[in-house]
Short mmCIF file of C-alpha atoms and ligand atoms in Angstrom, two decimals:
data_model
loop_
_atom_site.label_atom_id
_atom_site.label_comp_id
_atom_site.label_asym_id
_atom_site.label_seq_id
_atom_site.Cartn_x
_atom_site.Cartn_y
_atom_site.Cartn_z
CA MET A 453 18.64 17.11 -19.64
CA GLY A 454 21.87 15.45 -18.76
CA SER A 455 24.91 16.33 -16.66
CA TYR A 456 25.95 19.99 -16.70
CA GLY A 457 29.63 19.71 -15.47
CA LYS A 458 30.61 21.68 -12.26
CA VAL A 459 28.05 24.37 -11.73
CA PRO A 460 28.60 26.79 -8.89
CA GLU A 461 26.64 25.66 -5.67
CA ALA A 462 25.62 29.52 -5.54
CA VAL A 463 23.79 29.05 -9.08
CA ILE A 464 22.18 25.92 -7.99
CA ARG A 465 20.78 27.69 -5.03
CA ARG A 466 19.24 30.50 -7.02
CA MET A 467 17.40 28.07 -9.48
CA PRO A 468 14.46 27.38 -7.12
CA LYS A 469 13.85 31.03 -6.93
CA TYR A 470 13.77 31.17 -10.73
CA TYR A 471 11.46 28.35 -10.71
CA ARG A 472 8.90 29.67 -8.36
CA TYR A 473 9.02 32.96 -10.09
CA LEU A 474 8.29 31.45 -13.34
CA SER A 475 5.63 29.30 -12.11
CA ASP A 476 3.69 32.14 -10.64
CA LYS A 477 4.10 34.09 -14.07
CA LEU A 478 2.71 30.98 -15.74
CA LEU A 479 -0.35 30.72 -13.45
CA GLN A 480 -0.88 34.65 -14.31
CA GLY A 481 -1.08 33.61 -17.88
CA GLU A 482 2.13 35.18 -19.14
CA GLU A 483 4.14 33.49 -21.85
CA ARG A 484 7.25 35.47 -22.55
CA ILE A 485 9.64 37.32 -20.31
CA SER A 486 12.85 39.28 -20.88
CA SER A 487 15.94 38.86 -18.34
CA SER A 488 15.58 42.60 -17.53
CA ARG A 489 11.99 42.43 -16.48
CA MET A 490 12.92 39.34 -14.48
CA SER A 491 15.72 41.09 -12.77
CA GLU A 492 13.50 43.85 -11.84
CA GLU A 493 10.92 41.81 -10.32
CA LEU A 494 13.43 39.56 -8.76
CA GLY A 495 15.71 42.22 -7.65
CA MET A 496 18.62 40.68 -9.15
CA ASN A 497 21.06 41.79 -11.91
CA ALA A 498 20.14 40.88 -15.31
CA SER A 499 23.50 39.63 -16.35
CA GLN A 500 23.63 37.49 -13.51
CA ILE A 501 20.44 35.59 -14.40
CA ARG A 502 21.55 35.18 -18.05
CA ARG A 503 25.00 33.87 -16.52
CA ASP A 504 23.03 31.58 -14.35
CA LEU A 505 21.15 30.10 -16.97
CA ASN A 506 23.93 29.97 -19.43
CA CYS A 507 25.63 27.34 -17.02
CA PHE A 508 22.87 24.90 -18.24
CA GLY A 509 23.44 25.90 -21.91
CA GLY A 510 21.27 28.97 -22.02
CA PHE A 511 17.53 29.11 -22.97
CA GLY A 512 17.04 32.71 -24.39
CA GLN A 513 16.29 34.01 -27.80
CA GLN A 514 18.09 37.37 -28.36
CA GLY A 515 15.41 39.92 -28.42
CA TYR A 516 12.63 37.73 -28.04
CA GLY A 517 13.29 36.92 -24.15
CA TYR A 518 12.47 33.45 -22.84
CA SER A 519 9.48 31.26 -23.14
CA ILE A 520 8.10 31.12 -19.49
CA GLY A 521 6.75 27.61 -19.88
CA LYS A 522 9.80 26.20 -21.76
CA LEU A 523 12.21 27.77 -19.14
CA ARG A 524 10.15 26.74 -16.29
CA ASP A 525 10.20 23.10 -17.53
CA GLU A 526 13.90 23.16 -18.30
CA ILE A 527 14.64 24.33 -14.65
CA ALA A 528 12.36 21.71 -13.39
CA ALA A 529 14.52 19.12 -15.21
CA ILE A 530 17.72 20.62 -14.02
CA LEU A 531 16.50 20.48 -10.45
CA GLY A 532 15.31 17.05 -10.85
CA LEU A 533 11.61 18.00 -10.33
CA ASP A 534 10.62 15.87 -13.44
CA ARG A 535 11.15 12.63 -11.51
CA ALA A 536 9.41 10.76 -8.94
CA TYR A 537 10.51 10.65 -5.35
CA GLY A 538 9.45 8.72 -2.45
CA ALA A 539 10.15 10.18 1.01
CA VAL A 540 9.80 9.16 4.39
CA ILE A 541 9.64 11.16 7.59
CA ILE A 542 11.21 9.97 10.81
CA GLY A 543 9.78 11.91 13.85
CA ALA A 544 6.01 12.57 13.70
CA GLY A 545 6.12 15.66 16.17
CA ASN A 546 5.36 19.37 15.24
CA ILE A 547 7.58 19.59 12.02
CA GLY A 548 7.11 16.19 11.07
CA GLN A 549 3.47 16.62 10.89
CA ALA A 550 3.50 19.88 9.50
CA LEU A 551 5.52 18.60 6.53
CA VAL A 552 2.96 15.93 5.98
CA HIS A 553 0.26 18.37 6.04
CA TYR A 554 2.06 20.80 3.58
CA SER A 555 0.96 19.90 0.16
CA GLY A 556 2.69 22.77 -1.63
CA PHE A 557 6.07 21.28 -2.35
CA ALA A 558 7.45 22.38 -5.86
CA CYS A 559 7.48 18.89 -7.37
CA GLU A 560 3.98 17.05 -7.42
CA LYS A 561 6.06 13.96 -7.93
CA PHE A 562 7.57 14.24 -4.36
CA ARG A 563 5.46 12.09 -2.27
CA ILE A 564 5.62 11.30 1.55
CA ILE A 565 4.96 7.71 1.42
CA GLY A 566 5.62 6.87 5.12
CA VAL A 567 5.86 8.47 8.52
CA PHE A 568 7.77 6.87 11.40
CA ASP A 569 8.13 7.59 15.22
CA VAL A 570 9.08 5.75 18.48
CA ARG A 571 6.19 7.18 20.71
CA PRO A 572 3.87 4.38 21.51
CA GLU A 573 0.69 6.85 21.60
CA ALA A 574 1.58 8.18 18.15
CA ILE A 575 2.01 4.77 16.21
CA GLY A 576 -1.17 3.85 14.34
CA LYS A 577 -2.54 7.44 14.28
CA THR A 578 -2.86 9.18 10.91
CA VAL A 579 -1.54 12.48 9.82
CA ALA A 580 -3.15 13.78 6.51
CA GLY A 581 -4.02 10.20 5.58
CA CYS A 582 -0.56 8.65 6.28
CA ALA A 583 -0.53 6.17 9.05
CA ILE A 584 2.29 6.53 11.57
CA ARG A 585 4.59 3.48 11.93
CA HIS A 586 7.00 2.65 14.37
CA VAL A 587 10.59 3.22 13.33
CA GLN A 588 11.53 -0.51 13.88
CA THR A 589 9.26 -1.35 10.68
CA LEU A 590 11.10 1.13 8.58
CA ALA A 591 13.51 -1.49 7.09
CA GLU A 592 10.71 -3.75 6.11
CA PHE A 593 8.92 -0.67 4.66
CA ALA A 594 12.00 0.16 2.70
CA ARG A 595 12.23 -3.31 1.19
CA GLN A 596 8.58 -3.10 -0.18
CA ASN A 597 8.72 0.50 -1.18
CA ARG A 598 11.16 2.81 -3.05
CA VAL A 599 12.38 5.10 -0.51
CA ASP A 600 14.72 7.73 -2.21
CA LEU A 601 14.77 10.17 0.73
CA GLY A 602 14.55 10.50 4.45
CA ILE A 603 13.37 13.58 6.20
CA ILE A 604 14.72 13.94 9.81
CA CYS A 605 12.46 15.49 12.28
CA THR A 606 13.59 13.77 15.49
CA PRO A 607 14.99 15.57 18.40
CA LYS A 608 18.82 16.17 17.97
CA GLU A 609 19.92 13.29 20.26
CA ALA A 610 18.43 10.80 17.84
CA ALA A 611 19.39 12.46 14.51
CA GLN A 612 22.77 10.82 14.01
CA GLU A 613 21.27 7.41 14.51
CA THR A 614 18.36 8.26 12.33
CA ALA A 615 20.76 9.35 9.51
CA SER A 616 22.90 6.35 9.90
CA MET A 617 19.93 4.10 9.58
CA LEU A 618 18.53 5.96 6.54
CA CYS A 619 21.95 5.54 4.85
CA ARG A 620 21.99 1.72 5.52
CA LEU A 621 18.67 1.36 3.88
CA GLY A 622 19.76 3.05 0.71
CA VAL A 623 18.34 6.48 0.55
CA ARG A 624 20.17 8.89 -1.75
CA GLY A 625 19.40 11.97 0.06
CA ILE A 626 18.55 13.17 3.54
CA TRP A 627 16.69 16.50 4.45
CA ASN A 628 17.68 17.29 8.04
CA PHE A 629 15.65 19.50 10.33
CA ALA A 630 17.38 18.38 13.33
CA PRO A 631 19.71 21.24 14.69
CA THR A 632 22.73 19.21 14.59
CA ASP A 633 25.40 17.99 12.07
CA VAL A 634 24.98 14.44 11.02
CA GLU A 635 27.35 12.31 9.03
CA VAL A 636 26.07 10.44 6.01
CA SER A 637 27.58 7.73 3.91
CA ARG A 638 29.47 8.58 0.81
CA GLY A 639 27.09 8.96 -2.18
CA VAL A 640 24.22 10.32 0.11
CA ARG A 641 23.45 13.97 -0.32
CA LEU A 642 22.55 15.83 2.81
CA GLU A 643 20.56 19.11 3.18
CA ASN A 644 20.22 20.78 6.66
CA VAL A 645 17.26 22.99 7.26
CA HIS A 646 17.69 25.51 10.15
CA LEU A 647 14.93 27.97 10.20
CA SER A 648 16.66 29.79 13.23
CA ASP A 649 19.54 30.62 10.90
CA SER A 650 17.38 32.57 8.77
CA LEU A 651 15.66 34.11 11.72
CA TYR A 652 19.16 35.15 13.27
CA VAL A 653 20.06 36.90 10.01
CA LEU A 654 16.68 38.80 9.87
CA LEU A 655 17.37 39.92 13.71
CA TYR A 656 20.87 40.78 12.82
CA HIS A 657 19.45 43.27 10.12
CA MET A 658 16.93 44.64 12.20
CA LYS A 659 19.30 45.29 14.88
CA GLN A 660 21.72 47.05 12.36
CA GLN A 661 18.67 49.14 10.93
CA GLY A 662 17.90 49.84 14.53
CA ASP A 663 21.33 51.08 15.48
CA LEU A 664 21.42 53.26 12.27
CA THR A 665 18.09 54.82 13.01
CA GLU A 666 19.35 55.53 16.58
CA GLY A 667 22.40 57.04 15.07
CA THR A 668 20.44 59.40 13.00
CA LYS A 669 18.19 60.60 15.92
P1 NAI B 2064 8.65 17.01 18.56
O1 NAI B 2064 9.31 16.77 19.96
O2 NAI B 2064 7.25 17.68 18.40
O3 NAI B 2064 8.72 15.84 17.56
C1 NAI B 2064 9.80 14.93 17.61
C2 NAI B 2064 9.32 13.65 17.41
O4 NAI B 2064 10.47 12.79 17.09
C3 NAI B 2064 8.49 13.16 18.55
O5 NAI B 2064 7.09 12.61 17.95
C4 NAI B 2064 9.27 11.82 18.93
O6 NAI B 2064 8.46 10.90 19.49
C5 NAI B 2064 10.04 11.46 17.63
N1 NAI B 2064 11.40 10.66 17.88
C6 NAI B 2064 12.12 10.70 19.03
N2 NAI B 2064 13.09 9.81 18.84
C7 NAI B 2064 12.84 9.17 17.75
C8 NAI B 2064 13.70 8.29 17.07
N3 NAI B 2064 14.70 7.65 17.36
N4 NAI B 2064 12.90 7.66 15.85
C9 NAI B 2064 11.83 8.21 15.35
N5 NAI B 2064 10.97 9.32 16.15
C10 NAI B 2064 11.65 9.64 17.24
O7 NAI B 2064 9.95 17.97 17.95
P2 NAI B 2064 9.58 19.17 16.92
O8 NAI B 2064 9.00 20.46 17.37
O9 NAI B 2064 8.65 18.46 15.53
O10 NAI B 2064 11.04 19.27 16.36
C11 NAI B 2064 11.66 18.13 15.69
C12 NAI B 2064 13.09 18.61 15.33
O11 NAI B 2064 13.26 19.66 14.70
C13 NAI B 2064 13.98 18.71 16.66
O12 NAI B 2064 15.04 18.27 16.46
C14 NAI B 2064 13.76 20.36 16.70
O13 NAI B 2064 14.78 20.88 17.44
C15 NAI B 2064 14.04 20.58 15.31
N6 NAI B 2064 13.47 21.85 14.66
C16 NAI B 2064 14.29 22.37 13.58
C17 NAI B 2064 13.77 23.62 13.22
C18 NAI B 2064 14.37 23.83 11.74
O14 NAI B 2064 14.47 24.98 11.47
N7 NAI B 2064 14.86 23.01 11.03
C19 NAI B 2064 12.94 24.39 13.79
C20 NAI B 2064 12.12 23.86 14.81
C21 NAI B 2064 12.44 22.69 15.46
#
């Protein structure tokens, strides 16, 4: 699996959904699936699913549907889940610790190899078998371990300095949970996670539904 040229961001953002869906199908012991059944179960348009997969060369056999295992493995390779990643978490509070405890990340080769904080009372404690170290020791840690990715779980005031430090240490990606925009060096990919954005969308739709219901009373 090599480079695919310019694939639209919206297509990339749908791939994890296909990956999760196909992984569940495999666990249920299924072997083949048509794009029309995928579309029914995923609530998406079948032609969109085919178009999405065609961005990467297309994997279907006309009339036979897709081999679930093969398609899942191809999508894993597209998403880079076939590689090993070492990640560090900066900020061992509620979110940082929840992430360390969560073992269900899609890629088993994605490993949290270090957790860092500044609170004296947190340093030396272990979270899910991982010792919390002082952030001042991160540079040394990064010299001795391959750190591909940094996960920012600090308060927002510390997010930019943390991002800059991670960039200096040579990470290739930053997963930012702090509710603020951070700037990263060229060549470093940034992905922000804001749970509240998703909540606001939910509340918006609930409000719309409520207003519509009220309107029909
Ligand atoms: P928390 O207060 O429990 O944990 C933050 C940790 O960061 C503390 O242990 C603190 O000692 C540490 N810290 C502070 N400055 C640091 C520095 N310079 N370097 C290393 N560690 C440092 O906070 P919580 O609840 O875990 O939230 C963490 C961040 O995530 C906050 O910015 C919060 O606003 C945000 N958040 C994001 C959500 C999302 O959807 N992405 C949802 C909820 C919170």
